[in-house]
PDB file of C-alpha atoms in Angstrom:
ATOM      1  CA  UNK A  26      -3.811  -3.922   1.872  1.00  0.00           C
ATOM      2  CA  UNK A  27      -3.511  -7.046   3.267  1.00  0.00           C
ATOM      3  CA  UNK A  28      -5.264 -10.639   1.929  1.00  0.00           C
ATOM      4  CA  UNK A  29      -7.839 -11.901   4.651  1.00  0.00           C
ATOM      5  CA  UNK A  30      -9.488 -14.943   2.040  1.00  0.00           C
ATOM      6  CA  UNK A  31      -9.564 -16.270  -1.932  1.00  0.00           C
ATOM      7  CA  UNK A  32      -6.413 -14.044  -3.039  1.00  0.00           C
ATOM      8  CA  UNK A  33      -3.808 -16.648  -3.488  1.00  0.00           C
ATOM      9  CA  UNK A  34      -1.577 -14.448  -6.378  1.00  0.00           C
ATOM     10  CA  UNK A  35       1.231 -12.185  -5.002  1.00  0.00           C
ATOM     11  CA  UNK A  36      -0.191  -8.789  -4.681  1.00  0.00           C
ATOM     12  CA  UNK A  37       3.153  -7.224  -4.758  1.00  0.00           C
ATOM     13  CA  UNK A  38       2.631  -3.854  -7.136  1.00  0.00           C
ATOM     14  CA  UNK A  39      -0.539  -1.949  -8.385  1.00  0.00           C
ATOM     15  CA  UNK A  40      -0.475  -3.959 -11.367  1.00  0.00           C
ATOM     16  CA  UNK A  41      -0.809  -7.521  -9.724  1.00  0.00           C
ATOM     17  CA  UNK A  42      -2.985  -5.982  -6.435  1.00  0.00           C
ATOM     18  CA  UNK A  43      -5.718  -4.505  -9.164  1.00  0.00           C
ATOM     19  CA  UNK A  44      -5.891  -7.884 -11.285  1.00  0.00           C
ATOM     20  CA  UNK A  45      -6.294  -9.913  -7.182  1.00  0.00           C
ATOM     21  CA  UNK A  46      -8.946  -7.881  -6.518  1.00  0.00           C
ATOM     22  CA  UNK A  47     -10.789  -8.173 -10.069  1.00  0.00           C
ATOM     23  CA  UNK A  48     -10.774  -4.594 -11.095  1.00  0.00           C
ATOM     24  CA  UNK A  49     -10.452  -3.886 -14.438  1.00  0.00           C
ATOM     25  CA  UNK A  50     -11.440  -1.465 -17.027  1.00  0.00           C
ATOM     26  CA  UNK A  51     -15.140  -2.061 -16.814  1.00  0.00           C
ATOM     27  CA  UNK A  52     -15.217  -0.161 -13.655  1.00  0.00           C
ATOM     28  CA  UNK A  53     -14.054   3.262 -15.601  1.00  0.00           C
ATOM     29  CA  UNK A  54     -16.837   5.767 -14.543  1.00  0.00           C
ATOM     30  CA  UNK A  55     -18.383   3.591 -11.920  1.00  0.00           C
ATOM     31  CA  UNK A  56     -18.950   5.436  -8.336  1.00  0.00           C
ATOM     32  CA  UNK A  57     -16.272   3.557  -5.443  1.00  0.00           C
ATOM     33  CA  UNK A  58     -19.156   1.957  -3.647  1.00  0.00           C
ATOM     34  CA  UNK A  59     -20.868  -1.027  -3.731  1.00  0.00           C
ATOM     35  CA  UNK A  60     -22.744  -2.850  -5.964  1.00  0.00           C
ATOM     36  CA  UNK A  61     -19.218  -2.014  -7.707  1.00  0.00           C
ATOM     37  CA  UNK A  62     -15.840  -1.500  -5.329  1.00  0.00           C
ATOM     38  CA  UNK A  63     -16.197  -0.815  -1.842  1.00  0.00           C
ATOM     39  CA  UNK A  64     -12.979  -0.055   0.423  1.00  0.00           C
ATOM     40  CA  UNK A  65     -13.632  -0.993   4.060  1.00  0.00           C
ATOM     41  CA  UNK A  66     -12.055  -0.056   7.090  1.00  0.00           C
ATOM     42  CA  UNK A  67      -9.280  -2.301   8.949  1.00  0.00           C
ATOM     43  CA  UNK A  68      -7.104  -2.381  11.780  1.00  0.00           C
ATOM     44  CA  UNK A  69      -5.513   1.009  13.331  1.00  0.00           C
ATOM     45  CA  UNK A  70      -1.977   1.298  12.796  1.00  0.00           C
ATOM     46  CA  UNK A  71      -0.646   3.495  15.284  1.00  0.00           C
ATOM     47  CA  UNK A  72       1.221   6.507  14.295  1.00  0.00           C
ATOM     48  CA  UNK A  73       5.302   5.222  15.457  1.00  0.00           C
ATOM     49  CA  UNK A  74       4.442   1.939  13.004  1.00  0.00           C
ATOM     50  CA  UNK A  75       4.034   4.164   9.361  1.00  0.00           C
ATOM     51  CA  UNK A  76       6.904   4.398   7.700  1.00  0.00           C
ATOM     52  CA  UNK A  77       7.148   6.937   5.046  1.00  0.00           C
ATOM     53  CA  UNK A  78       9.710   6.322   2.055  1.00  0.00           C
ATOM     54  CA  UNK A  79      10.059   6.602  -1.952  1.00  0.00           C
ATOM     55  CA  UNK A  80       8.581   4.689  -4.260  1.00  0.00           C
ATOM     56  CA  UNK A  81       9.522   1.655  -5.635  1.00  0.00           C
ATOM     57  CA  UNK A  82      10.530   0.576  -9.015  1.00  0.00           C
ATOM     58  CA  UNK A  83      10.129   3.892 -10.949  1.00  0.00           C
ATOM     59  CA  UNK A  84      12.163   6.281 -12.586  1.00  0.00           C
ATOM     60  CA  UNK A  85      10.107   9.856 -12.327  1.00  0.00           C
ATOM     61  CA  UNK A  86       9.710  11.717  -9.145  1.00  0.00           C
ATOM     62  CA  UNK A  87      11.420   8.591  -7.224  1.00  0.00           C
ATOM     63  CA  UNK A  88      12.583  11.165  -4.681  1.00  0.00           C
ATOM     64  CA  UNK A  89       9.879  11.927  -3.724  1.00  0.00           C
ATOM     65  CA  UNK A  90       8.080  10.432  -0.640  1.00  0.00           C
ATOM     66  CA  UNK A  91       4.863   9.052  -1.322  1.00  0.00           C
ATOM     67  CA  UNK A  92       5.294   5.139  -0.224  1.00  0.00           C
ATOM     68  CA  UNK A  93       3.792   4.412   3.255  1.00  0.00           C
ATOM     69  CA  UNK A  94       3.696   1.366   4.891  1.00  0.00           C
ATOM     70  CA  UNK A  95       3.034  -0.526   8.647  1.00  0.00           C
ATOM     71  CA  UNK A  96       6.819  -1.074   9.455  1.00  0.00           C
ATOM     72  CA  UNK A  97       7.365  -4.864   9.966  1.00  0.00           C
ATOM     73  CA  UNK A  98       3.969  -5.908   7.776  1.00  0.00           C
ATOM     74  CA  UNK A  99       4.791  -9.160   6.027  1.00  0.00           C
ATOM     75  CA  UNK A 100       2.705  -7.610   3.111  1.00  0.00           C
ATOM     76  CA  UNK A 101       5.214  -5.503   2.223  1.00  0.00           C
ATOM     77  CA  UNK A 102       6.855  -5.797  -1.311  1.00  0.00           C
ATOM     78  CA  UNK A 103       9.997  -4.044  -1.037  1.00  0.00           C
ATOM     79  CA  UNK A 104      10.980  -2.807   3.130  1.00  0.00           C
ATOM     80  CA  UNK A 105      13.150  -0.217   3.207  1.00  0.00           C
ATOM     81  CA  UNK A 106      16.621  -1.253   5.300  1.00  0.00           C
ATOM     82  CA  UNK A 107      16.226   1.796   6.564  1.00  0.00           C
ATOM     83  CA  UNK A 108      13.272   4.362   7.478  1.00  0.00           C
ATOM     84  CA  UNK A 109      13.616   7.969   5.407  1.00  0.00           C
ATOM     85  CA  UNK A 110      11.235   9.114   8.346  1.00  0.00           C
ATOM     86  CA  UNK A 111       8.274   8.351  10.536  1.00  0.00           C
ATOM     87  CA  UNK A 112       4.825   9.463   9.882  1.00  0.00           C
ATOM     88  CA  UNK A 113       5.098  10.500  14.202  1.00  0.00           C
ATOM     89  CA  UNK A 114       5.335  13.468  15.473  1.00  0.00           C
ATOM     90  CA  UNK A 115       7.235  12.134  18.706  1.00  0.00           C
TER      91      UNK A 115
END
């Protein structure tokens, strides 16, 4: 998820990325569409550039690899130094 306009909080975390975006509990229940929350489409990322990696600041399952990012986005919170493995088949 990357800012395009009006988001001028860091959006680093779920926490801070939910509160940018102005959901909050009054969306429990409510279908992901509009009038409510909508999720559009962006720019492809090909393959090579998704990095796969663990998570973050946590202490269960933190083996486990279920971060993925566009290697080299400035919108990253935390890059890895180094890639666990590549989302590529190549």
């Amino acid at each position: 998820v990357e800012p395009l306009d009006g988001i001028s909080m860091r959006t680093n975390g779920p926490a801070k990325l939910v509160l940018a975006l102005g959901i909050d509990g009054s969306l429990n229940g409510k279908p992901l569409g509009l009038p409510h929350l909508a999720v559009f489409e962006g720019k492809k990322v090909g393959p090579k550039k998704i990095v796969t990696t663990t998570r973050v600041g946590i202490s269960v399952a933190k083996e486990l690899p279920l971060r993925f990012y566009e290697s080299g986005n400035p919108f990253v919170s935390v890059e890895r130094r180094r890639r666990r493995r590549s989302c590529s088949k190549d």
